mmCIF file of C-alpha atoms in Angstrom:
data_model
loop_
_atom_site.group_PDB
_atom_site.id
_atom_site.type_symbol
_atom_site.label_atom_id
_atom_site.label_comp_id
_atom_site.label_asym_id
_atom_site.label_seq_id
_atom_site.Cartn_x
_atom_site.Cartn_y
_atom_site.Cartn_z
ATOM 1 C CA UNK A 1 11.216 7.563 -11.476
ATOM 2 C CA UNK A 2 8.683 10.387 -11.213
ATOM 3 C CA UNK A 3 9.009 12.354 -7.974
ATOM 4 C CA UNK A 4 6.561 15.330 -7.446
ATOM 5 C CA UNK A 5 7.904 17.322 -4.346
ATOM 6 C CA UNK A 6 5.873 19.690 -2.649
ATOM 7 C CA UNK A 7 3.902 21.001 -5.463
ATOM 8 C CA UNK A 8 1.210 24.110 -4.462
ATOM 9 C CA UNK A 9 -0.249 26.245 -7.207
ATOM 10 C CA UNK A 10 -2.794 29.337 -6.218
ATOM 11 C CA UNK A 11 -6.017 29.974 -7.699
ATOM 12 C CA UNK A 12 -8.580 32.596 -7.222
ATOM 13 C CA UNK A 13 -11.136 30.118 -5.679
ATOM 14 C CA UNK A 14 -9.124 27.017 -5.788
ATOM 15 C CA UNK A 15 -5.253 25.569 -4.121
ATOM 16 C CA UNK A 16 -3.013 22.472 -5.173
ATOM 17 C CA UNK A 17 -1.208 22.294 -1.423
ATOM 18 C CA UNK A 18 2.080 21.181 -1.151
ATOM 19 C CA UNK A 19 1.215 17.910 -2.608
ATOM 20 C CA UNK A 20 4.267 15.046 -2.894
ATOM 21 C CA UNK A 21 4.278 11.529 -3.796
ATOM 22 C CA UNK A 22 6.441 9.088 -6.082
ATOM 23 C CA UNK A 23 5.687 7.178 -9.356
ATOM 24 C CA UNK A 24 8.072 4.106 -10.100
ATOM 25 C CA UNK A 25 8.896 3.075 -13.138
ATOM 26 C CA UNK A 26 5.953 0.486 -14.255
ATOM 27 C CA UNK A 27 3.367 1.397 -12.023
ATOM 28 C CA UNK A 28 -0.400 2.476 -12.622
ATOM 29 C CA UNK A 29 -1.192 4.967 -10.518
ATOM 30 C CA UNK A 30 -4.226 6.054 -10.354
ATOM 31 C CA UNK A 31 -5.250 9.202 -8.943
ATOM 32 C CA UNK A 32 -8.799 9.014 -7.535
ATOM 33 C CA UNK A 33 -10.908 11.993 -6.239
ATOM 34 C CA UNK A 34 -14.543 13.517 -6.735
ATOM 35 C CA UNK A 35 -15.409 16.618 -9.683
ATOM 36 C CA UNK A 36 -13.289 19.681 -8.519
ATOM 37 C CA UNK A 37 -10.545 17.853 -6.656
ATOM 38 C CA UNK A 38 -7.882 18.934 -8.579
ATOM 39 C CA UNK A 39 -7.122 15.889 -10.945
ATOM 40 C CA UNK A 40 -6.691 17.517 -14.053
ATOM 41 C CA UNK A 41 -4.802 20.225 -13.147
ATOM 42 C CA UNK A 42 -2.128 18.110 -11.212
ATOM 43 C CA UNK A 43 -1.702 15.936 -14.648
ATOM 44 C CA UNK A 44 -1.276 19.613 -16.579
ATOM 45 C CA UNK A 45 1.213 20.519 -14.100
ATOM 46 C CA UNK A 46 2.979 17.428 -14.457
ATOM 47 C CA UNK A 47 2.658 17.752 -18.472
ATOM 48 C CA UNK A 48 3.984 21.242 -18.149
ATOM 49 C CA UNK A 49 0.918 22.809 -19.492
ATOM 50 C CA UNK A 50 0.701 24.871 -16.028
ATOM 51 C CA UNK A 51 3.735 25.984 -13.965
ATOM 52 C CA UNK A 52 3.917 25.543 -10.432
ATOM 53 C CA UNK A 53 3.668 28.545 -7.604
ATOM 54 C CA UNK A 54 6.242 26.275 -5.436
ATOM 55 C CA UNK A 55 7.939 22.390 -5.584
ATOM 56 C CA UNK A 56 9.829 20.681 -8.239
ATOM 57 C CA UNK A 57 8.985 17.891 -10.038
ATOM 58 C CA UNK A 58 11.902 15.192 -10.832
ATOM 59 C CA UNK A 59 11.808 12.732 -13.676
ATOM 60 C CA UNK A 60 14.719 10.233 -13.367
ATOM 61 C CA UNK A 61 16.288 12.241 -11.057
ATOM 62 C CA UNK A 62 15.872 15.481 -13.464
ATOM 63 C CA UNK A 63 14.348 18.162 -12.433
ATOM 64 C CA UNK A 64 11.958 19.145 -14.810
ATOM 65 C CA UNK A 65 10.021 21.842 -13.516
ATOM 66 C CA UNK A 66 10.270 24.339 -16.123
ATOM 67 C CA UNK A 67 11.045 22.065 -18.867
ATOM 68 C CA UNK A 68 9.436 23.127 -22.169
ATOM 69 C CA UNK A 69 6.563 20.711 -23.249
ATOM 70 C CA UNK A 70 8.272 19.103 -25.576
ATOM 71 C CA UNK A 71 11.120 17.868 -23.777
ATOM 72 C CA UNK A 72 9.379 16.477 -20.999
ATOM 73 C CA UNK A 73 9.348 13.212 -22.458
ATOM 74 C CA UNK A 74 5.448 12.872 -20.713
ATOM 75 C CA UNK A 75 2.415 12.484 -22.809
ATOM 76 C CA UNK A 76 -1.194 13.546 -22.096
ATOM 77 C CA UNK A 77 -4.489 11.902 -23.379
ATOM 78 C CA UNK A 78 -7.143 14.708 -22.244
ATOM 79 C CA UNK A 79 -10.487 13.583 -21.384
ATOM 80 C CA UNK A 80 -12.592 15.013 -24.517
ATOM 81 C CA UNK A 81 -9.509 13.281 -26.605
ATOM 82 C CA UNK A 82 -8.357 16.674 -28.775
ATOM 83 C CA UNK A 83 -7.961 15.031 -31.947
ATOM 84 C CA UNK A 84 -7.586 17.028 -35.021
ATOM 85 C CA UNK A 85 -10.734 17.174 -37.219
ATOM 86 C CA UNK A 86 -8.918 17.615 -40.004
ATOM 87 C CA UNK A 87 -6.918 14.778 -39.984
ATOM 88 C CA UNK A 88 -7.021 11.212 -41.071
ATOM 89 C CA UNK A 89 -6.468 9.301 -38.108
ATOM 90 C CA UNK A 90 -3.029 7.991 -40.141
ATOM 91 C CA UNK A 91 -2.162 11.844 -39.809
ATOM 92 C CA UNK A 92 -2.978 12.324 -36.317
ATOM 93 C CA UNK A 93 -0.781 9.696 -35.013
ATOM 94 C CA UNK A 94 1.556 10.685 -37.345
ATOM 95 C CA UNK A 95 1.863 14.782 -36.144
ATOM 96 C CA UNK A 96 4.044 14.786 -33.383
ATOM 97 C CA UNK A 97 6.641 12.329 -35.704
ATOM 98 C CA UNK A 98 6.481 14.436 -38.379
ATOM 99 C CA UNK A 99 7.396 17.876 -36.195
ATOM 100 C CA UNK A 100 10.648 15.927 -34.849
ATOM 101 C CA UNK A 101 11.472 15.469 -38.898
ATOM 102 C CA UNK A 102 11.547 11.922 -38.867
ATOM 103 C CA UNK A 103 11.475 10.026 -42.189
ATOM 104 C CA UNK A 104 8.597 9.276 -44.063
ATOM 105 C CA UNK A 105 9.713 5.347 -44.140
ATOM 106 C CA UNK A 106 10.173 5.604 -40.206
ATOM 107 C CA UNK A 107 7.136 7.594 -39.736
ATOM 108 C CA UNK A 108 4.663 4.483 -41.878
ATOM 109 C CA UNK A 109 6.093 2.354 -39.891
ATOM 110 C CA UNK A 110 5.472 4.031 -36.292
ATOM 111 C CA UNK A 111 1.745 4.691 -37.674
ATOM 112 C CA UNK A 112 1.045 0.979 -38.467
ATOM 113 C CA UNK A 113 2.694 -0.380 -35.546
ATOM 114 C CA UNK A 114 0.713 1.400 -33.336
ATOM 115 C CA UNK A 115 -2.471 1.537 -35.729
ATOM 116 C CA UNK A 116 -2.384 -2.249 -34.970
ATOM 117 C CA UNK A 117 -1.585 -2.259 -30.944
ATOM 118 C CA UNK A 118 -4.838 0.014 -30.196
ATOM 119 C CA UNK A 119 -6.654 -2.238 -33.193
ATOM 120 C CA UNK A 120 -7.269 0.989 -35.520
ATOM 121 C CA UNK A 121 -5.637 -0.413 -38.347
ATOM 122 C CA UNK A 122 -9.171 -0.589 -40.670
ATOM 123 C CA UNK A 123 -9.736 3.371 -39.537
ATOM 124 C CA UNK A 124 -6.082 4.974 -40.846
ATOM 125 C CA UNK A 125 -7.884 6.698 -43.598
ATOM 126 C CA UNK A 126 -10.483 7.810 -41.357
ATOM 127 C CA UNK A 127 -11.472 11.369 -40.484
ATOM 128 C CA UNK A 128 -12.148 11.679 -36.452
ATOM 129 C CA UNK A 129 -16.228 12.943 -37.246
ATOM 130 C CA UNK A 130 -16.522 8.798 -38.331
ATOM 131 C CA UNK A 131 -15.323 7.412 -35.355
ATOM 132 C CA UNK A 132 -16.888 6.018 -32.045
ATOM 133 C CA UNK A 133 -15.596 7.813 -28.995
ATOM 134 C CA UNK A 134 -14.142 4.925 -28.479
ATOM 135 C CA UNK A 135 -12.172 4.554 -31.319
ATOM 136 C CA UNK A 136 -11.521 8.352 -31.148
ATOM 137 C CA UNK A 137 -9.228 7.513 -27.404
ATOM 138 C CA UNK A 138 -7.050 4.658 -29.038
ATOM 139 C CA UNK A 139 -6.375 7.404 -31.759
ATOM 140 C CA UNK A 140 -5.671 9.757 -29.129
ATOM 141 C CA UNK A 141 -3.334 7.363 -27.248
ATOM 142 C CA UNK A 142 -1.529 6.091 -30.090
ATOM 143 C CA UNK A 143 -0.812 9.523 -31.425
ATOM 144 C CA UNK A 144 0.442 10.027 -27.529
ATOM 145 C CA UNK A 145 2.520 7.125 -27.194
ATOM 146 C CA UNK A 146 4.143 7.723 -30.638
ATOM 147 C CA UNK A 147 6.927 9.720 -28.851
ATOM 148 C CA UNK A 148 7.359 6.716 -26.393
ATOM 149 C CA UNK A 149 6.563 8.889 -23.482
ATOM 150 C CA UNK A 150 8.237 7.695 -20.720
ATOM 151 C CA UNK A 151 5.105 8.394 -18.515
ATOM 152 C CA UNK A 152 1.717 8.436 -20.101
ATOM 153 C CA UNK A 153 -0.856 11.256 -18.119
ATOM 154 C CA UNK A 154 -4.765 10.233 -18.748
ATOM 155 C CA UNK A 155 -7.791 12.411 -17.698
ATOM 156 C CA UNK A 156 -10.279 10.347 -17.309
ATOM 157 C CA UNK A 157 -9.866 8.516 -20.344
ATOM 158 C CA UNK A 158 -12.876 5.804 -19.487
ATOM 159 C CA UNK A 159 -15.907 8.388 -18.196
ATOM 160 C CA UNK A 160 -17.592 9.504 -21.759
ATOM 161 C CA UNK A 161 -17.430 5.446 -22.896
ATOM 162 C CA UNK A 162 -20.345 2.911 -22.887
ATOM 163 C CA UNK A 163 -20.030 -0.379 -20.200
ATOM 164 C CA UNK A 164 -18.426 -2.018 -23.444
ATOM 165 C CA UNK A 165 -15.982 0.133 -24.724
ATOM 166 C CA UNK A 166 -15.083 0.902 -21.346
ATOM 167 C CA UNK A 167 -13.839 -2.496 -20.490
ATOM 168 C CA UNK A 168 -12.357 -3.104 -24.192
ATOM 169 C CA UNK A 169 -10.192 -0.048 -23.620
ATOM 170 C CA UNK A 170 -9.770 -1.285 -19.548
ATOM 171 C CA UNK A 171 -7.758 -3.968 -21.189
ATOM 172 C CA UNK A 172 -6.094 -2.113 -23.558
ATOM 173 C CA UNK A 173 -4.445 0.253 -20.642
ATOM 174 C CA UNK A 174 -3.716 -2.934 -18.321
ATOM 175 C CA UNK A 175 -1.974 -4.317 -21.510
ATOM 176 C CA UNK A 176 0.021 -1.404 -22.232
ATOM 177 C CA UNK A 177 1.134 -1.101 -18.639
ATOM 178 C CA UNK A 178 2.403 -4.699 -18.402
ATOM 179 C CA UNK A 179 4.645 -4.220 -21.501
ATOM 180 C CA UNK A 180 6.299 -1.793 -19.207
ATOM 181 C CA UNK A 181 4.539 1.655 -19.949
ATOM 182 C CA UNK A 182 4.268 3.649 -16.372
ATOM 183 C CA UNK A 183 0.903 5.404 -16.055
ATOM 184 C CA UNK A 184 -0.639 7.866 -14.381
ATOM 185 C CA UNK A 185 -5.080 7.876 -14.909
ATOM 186 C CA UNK A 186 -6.887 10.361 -12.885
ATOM 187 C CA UNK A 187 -10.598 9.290 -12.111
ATOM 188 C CA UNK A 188 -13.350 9.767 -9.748
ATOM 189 C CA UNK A 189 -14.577 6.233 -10.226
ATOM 190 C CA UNK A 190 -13.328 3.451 -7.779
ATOM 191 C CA UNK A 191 -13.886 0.569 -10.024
ATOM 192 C CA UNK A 192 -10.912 1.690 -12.005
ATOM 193 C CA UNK A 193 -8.859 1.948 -9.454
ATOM 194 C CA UNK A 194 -9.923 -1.501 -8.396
ATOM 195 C CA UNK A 195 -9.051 -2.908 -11.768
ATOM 196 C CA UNK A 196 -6.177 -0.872 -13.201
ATOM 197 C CA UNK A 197 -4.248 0.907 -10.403
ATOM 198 C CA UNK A 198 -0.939 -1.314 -8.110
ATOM 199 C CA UNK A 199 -1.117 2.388 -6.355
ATOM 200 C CA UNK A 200 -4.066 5.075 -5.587
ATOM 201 C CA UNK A 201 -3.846 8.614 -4.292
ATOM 202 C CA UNK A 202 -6.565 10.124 -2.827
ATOM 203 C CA UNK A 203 -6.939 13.784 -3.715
ATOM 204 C CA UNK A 204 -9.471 15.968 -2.113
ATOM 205 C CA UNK A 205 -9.557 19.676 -2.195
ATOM 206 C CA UNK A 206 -6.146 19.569 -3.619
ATOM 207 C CA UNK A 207 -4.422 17.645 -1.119
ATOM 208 C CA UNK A 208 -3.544 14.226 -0.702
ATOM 209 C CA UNK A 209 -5.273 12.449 1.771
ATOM 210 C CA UNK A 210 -4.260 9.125 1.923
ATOM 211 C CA UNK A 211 -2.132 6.800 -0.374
ATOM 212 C CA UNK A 212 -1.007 3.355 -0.700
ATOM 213 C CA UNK A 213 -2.093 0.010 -2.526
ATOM 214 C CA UNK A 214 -5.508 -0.175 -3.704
ATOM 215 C CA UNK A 215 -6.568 -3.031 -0.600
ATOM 216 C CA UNK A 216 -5.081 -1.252 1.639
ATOM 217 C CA UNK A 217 -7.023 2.296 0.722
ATOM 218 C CA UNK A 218 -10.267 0.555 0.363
ATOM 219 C CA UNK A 219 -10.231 -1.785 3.195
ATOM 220 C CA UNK A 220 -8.392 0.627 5.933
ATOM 221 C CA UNK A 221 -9.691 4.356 4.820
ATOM 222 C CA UNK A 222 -8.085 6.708 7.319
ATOM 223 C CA UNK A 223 -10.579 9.441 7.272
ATOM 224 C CA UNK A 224 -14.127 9.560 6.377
ATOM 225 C CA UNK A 225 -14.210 11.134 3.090
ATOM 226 C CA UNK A 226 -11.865 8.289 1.990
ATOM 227 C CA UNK A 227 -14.644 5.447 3.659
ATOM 228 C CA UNK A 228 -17.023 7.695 2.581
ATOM 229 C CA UNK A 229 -15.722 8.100 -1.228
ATOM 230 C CA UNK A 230 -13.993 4.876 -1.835
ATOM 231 C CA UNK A 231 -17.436 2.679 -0.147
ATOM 232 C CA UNK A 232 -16.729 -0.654 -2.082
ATOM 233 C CA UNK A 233 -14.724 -3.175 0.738
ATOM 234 C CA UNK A 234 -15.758 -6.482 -1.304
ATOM 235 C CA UNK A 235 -13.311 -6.565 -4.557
ATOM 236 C CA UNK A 236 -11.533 -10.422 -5.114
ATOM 237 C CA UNK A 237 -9.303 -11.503 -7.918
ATOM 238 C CA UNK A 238 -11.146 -14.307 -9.495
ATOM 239 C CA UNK A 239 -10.732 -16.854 -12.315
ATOM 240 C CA UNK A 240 -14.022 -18.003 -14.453
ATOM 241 C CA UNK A 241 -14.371 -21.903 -14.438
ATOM 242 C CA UNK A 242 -13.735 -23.144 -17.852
ATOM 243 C CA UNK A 243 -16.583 -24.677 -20.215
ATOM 244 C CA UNK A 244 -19.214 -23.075 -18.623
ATOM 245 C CA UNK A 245 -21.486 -21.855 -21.535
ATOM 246 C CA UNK A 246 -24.422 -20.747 -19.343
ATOM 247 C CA UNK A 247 -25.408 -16.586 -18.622
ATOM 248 C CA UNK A 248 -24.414 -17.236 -14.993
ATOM 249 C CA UNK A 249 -20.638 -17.642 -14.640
ATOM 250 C CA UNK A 250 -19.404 -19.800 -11.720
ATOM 251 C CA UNK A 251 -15.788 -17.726 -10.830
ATOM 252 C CA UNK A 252 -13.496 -19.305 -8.423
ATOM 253 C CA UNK A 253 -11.729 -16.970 -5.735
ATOM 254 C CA UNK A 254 -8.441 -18.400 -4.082
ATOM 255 C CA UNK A 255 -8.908 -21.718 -6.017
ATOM 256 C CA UNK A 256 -11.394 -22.258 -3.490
ATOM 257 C CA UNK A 257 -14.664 -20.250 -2.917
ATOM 258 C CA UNK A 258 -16.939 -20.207 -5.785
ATOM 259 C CA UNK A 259 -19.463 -17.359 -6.741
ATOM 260 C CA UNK A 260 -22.323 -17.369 -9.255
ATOM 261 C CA UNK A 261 -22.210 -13.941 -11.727
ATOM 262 C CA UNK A 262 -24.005 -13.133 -14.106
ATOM 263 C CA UNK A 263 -21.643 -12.284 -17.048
ATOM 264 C CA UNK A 264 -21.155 -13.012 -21.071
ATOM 265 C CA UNK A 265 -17.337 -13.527 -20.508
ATOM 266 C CA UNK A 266 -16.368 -17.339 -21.141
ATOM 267 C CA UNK A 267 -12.874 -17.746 -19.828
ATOM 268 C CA UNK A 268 -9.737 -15.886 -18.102
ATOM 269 C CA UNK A 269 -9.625 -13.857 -15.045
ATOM 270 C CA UNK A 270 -10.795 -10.087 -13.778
ATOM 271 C CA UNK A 271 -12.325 -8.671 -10.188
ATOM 272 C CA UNK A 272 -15.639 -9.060 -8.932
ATOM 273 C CA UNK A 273 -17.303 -6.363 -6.600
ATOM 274 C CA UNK A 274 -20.224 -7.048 -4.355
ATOM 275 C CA UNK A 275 -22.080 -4.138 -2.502
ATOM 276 C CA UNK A 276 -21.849 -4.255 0.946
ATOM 277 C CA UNK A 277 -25.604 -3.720 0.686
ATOM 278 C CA UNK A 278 -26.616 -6.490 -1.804
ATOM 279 C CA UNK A 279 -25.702 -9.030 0.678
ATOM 280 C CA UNK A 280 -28.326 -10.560 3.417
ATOM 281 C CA UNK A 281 -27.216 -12.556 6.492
ATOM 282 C CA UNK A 282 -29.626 -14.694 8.278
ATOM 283 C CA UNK A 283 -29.539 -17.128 10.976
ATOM 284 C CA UNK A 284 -30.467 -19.933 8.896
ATOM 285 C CA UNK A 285 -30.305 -20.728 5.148
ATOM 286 C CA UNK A 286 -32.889 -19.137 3.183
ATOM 287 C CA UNK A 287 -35.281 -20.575 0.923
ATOM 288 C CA UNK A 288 -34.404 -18.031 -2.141
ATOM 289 C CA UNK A 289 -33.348 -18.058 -6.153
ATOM 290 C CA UNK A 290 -29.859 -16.438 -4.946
ATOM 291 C CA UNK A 291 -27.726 -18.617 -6.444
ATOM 292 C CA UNK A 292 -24.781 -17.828 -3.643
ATOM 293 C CA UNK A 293 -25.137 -19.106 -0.369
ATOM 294 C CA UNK A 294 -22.219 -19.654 2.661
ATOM 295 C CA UNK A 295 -22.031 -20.372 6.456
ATOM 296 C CA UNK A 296 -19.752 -18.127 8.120
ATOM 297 C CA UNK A 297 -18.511 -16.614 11.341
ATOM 298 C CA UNK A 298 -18.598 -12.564 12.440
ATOM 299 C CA UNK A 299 -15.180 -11.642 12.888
ATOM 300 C CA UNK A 300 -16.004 -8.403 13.792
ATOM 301 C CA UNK A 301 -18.874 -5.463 14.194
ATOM 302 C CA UNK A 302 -18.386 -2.043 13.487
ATOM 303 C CA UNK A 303 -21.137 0.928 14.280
ATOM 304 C CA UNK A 304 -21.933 3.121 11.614
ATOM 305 C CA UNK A 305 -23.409 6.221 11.172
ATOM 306 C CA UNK A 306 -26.946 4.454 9.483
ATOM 307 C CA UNK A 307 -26.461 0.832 10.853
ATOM 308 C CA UNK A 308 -24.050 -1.487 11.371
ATOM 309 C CA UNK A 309 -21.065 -3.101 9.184
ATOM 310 C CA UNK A 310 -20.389 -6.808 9.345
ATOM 311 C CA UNK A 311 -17.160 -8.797 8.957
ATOM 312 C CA UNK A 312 -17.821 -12.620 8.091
ATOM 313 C CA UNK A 313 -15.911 -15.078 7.259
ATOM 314 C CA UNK A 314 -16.693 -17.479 4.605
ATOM 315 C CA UNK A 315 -12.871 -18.492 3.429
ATOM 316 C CA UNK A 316 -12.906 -14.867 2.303
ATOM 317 C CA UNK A 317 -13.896 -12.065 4.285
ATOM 318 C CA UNK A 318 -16.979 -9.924 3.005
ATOM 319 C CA UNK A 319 -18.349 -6.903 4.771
ATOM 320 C CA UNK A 320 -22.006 -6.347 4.914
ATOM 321 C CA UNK A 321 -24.493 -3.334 6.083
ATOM 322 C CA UNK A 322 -27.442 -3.958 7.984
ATOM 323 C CA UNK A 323 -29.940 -1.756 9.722
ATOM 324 C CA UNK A 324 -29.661 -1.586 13.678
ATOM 325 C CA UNK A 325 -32.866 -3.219 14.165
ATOM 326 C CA UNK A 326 -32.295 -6.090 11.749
ATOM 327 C CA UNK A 327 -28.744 -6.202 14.316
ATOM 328 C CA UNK A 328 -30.592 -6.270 17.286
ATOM 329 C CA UNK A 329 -33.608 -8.812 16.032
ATOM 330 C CA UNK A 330 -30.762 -11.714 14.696
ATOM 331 C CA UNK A 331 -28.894 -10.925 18.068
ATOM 332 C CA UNK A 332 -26.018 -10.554 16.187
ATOM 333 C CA UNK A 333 -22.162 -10.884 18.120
ATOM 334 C CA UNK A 334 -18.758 -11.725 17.057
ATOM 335 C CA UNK A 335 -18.211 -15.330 16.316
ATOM 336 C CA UNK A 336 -21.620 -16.195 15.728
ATOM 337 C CA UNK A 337 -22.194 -18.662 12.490
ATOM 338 C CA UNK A 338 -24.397 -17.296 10.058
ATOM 339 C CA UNK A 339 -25.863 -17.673 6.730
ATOM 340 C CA UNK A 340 -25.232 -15.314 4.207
ATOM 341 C CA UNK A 341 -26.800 -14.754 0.635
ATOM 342 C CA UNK A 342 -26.380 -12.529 -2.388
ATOM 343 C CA UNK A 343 -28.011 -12.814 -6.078
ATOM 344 C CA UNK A 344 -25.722 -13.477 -8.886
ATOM 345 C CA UNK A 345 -27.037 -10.571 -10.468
ATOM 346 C CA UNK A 346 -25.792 -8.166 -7.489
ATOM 347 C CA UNK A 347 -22.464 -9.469 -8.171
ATOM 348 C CA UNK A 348 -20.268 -6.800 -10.758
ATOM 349 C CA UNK A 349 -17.647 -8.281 -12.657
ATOM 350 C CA UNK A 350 -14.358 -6.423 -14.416
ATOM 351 C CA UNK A 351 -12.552 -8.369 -16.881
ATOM 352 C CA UNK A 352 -8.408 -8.670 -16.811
#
């Protein structure tokens, strides 16, 4: 769908090199990569704001390099939102309709359909000033997707939100990609690649350094920045047990490994993530209030730079950082049984 080909553009201090990749139609890709990578200016290269010193890129097989704005059919949420002051929030999403000279009846009815998909329906008469930065990004998105873009560009569209509104508008961007709108979110935070992306890039110093589906970036980094920058190896798709009314959650991974979390969400499904850290391996089982407790085997051992990571196997395979004394005191080797143990409070949980 979305093919950017060789794409370098030449700053005084800073280079976009001869970057390539695809987007297909339905994806979320998320581009991850740390302050000064070269994020934003990719998706304002993409949106036309910034034209290229060399590549093309192709939308449907169009190139579209030197398209005007406007007939790029791409839409950009910027990070600090840009909504106009102003204007009600009914006007906002309303602007770019009104500049194609749609009709007025056509135009209410865009407004409140997509008033009521990002749940701003109560705030149409709204002036921006009111709103929660929250409610200020589904403004900004709505106003966005009222030209049906056929790929929607976000800059960091979760980093200025609260732990709340952050996974309220989490859901609203996995929703709006399943009814079939392709995305493209640039962020420097791995747990929303975790939970959004079915493809990362990695982009360092304006280059791509290593793509592919989010397991396999995380689990099999190819350079050290990437293990380095990415650091989270323990993400699992998880289901909470039903009728379970207490603070700590019992979620079920596979159907068939249960972990303790602590967590306010009642029912459905999201990702847990467990620092590599947070976990403690022993040769017996511990006498301790951490709730989660297995027997497994070491599948394998891997030196590090400050200690040593684990592989066990509990029905799921965790990895786990110890110091090389606490290695060499345990007398650790590969297929050894072991106890491991983690709180349910070190356990992170992202809802679907």
């Amino acid at each position: 769908m979305l093919e950017i080909k060789n794409i370098s553009k030449r700053f005084e201090n800073f280079n976009i090199n001869n970057l390539s990749f695809n987007v297909n139609k339905g994806d979320y890709f998320v581009i991850l990569g740390v302050s000064g990578a070269g994020k934003s200016l990719l998706l304002e290269i993409i949106a036309g704001l910034i034209t290229p010193d060399y590549g093309k890129i192709m939308l449907e097989q169009k190139d579209i390099t030197n398209e005007k704005i406007q007939k790029r059919e791409i839409g950009l949420v910027f990070q600090d939102y840009a909504v106009f002051p102003h204007f009600s929030v009914f006007d906002n999403i309303a602007y770019s309709l009104r500049s194609q000279k749609h009709t007025a009846n056509f135009i209410h009815k865009k407004v409140k359909k997509l008033a009521s998909e990002m749940n701003i329906s109560s705030l149409l008469s709204r002036k921006p000033d009111s709103l929660s930065g929250g409610e200020q990004q589904r403004v900004a998105l709505a106003r966005t997707l009222a030209l049906n873009p056929k790929i929607l560009l976000l800059d960091e569209p979760l980093a200025s939100l609260d732990v709340q509104l952050r996974d309220e508008l989490r859901g609203l961007l996995r929703k709006l990609n399943r009814n079939g709108q392709t995305v493209i979110h640039v962020t420097h935070q791995y747990e929303e690649a975790i939970s959004l992306a079915n493809k990362i890039a990695v982009l360092h110093h304006g280059s791509i350094i290593q793509e592919g589906e989010p397991r396999d970036v995380f689990l099999h980094p190819k350079t050290k920045f990437v293990a380095n920058f990415t650091g989270v190896k323990n993400f699992f798709k998880v289901k909470i047990k039903p009728k379970n009314k207490k603070k700590c959650k019992e979620m079920v991974v596979n159907d068939n490994i249960s972990i303790f979390v602590l967590s306010d969400e009642i029912e459905g499904e999201g990702t847990i993530l467990i620092r590599s850290e947070d976990i403690i391996i022993s040769e017996h089982q511990l006498v301790s209030t951490a709730l989660n407790n297995f027997h497994g085997t070491i599948e394998a051992i891997n030196p590090t730079t400050i200690g040593i990571e684990l592989s066990v196997n509990i029905g799921i395979l965790l990895s786990i950082k110890i110091s090389r004394d606490s290695f060499e005191k345990l007398n650790l080797i590969e297929n050894k049984k072991v106890w491991i143990s983690f709180k349910a409070s070190a356990v992170k949980f992202l809802k679907n």
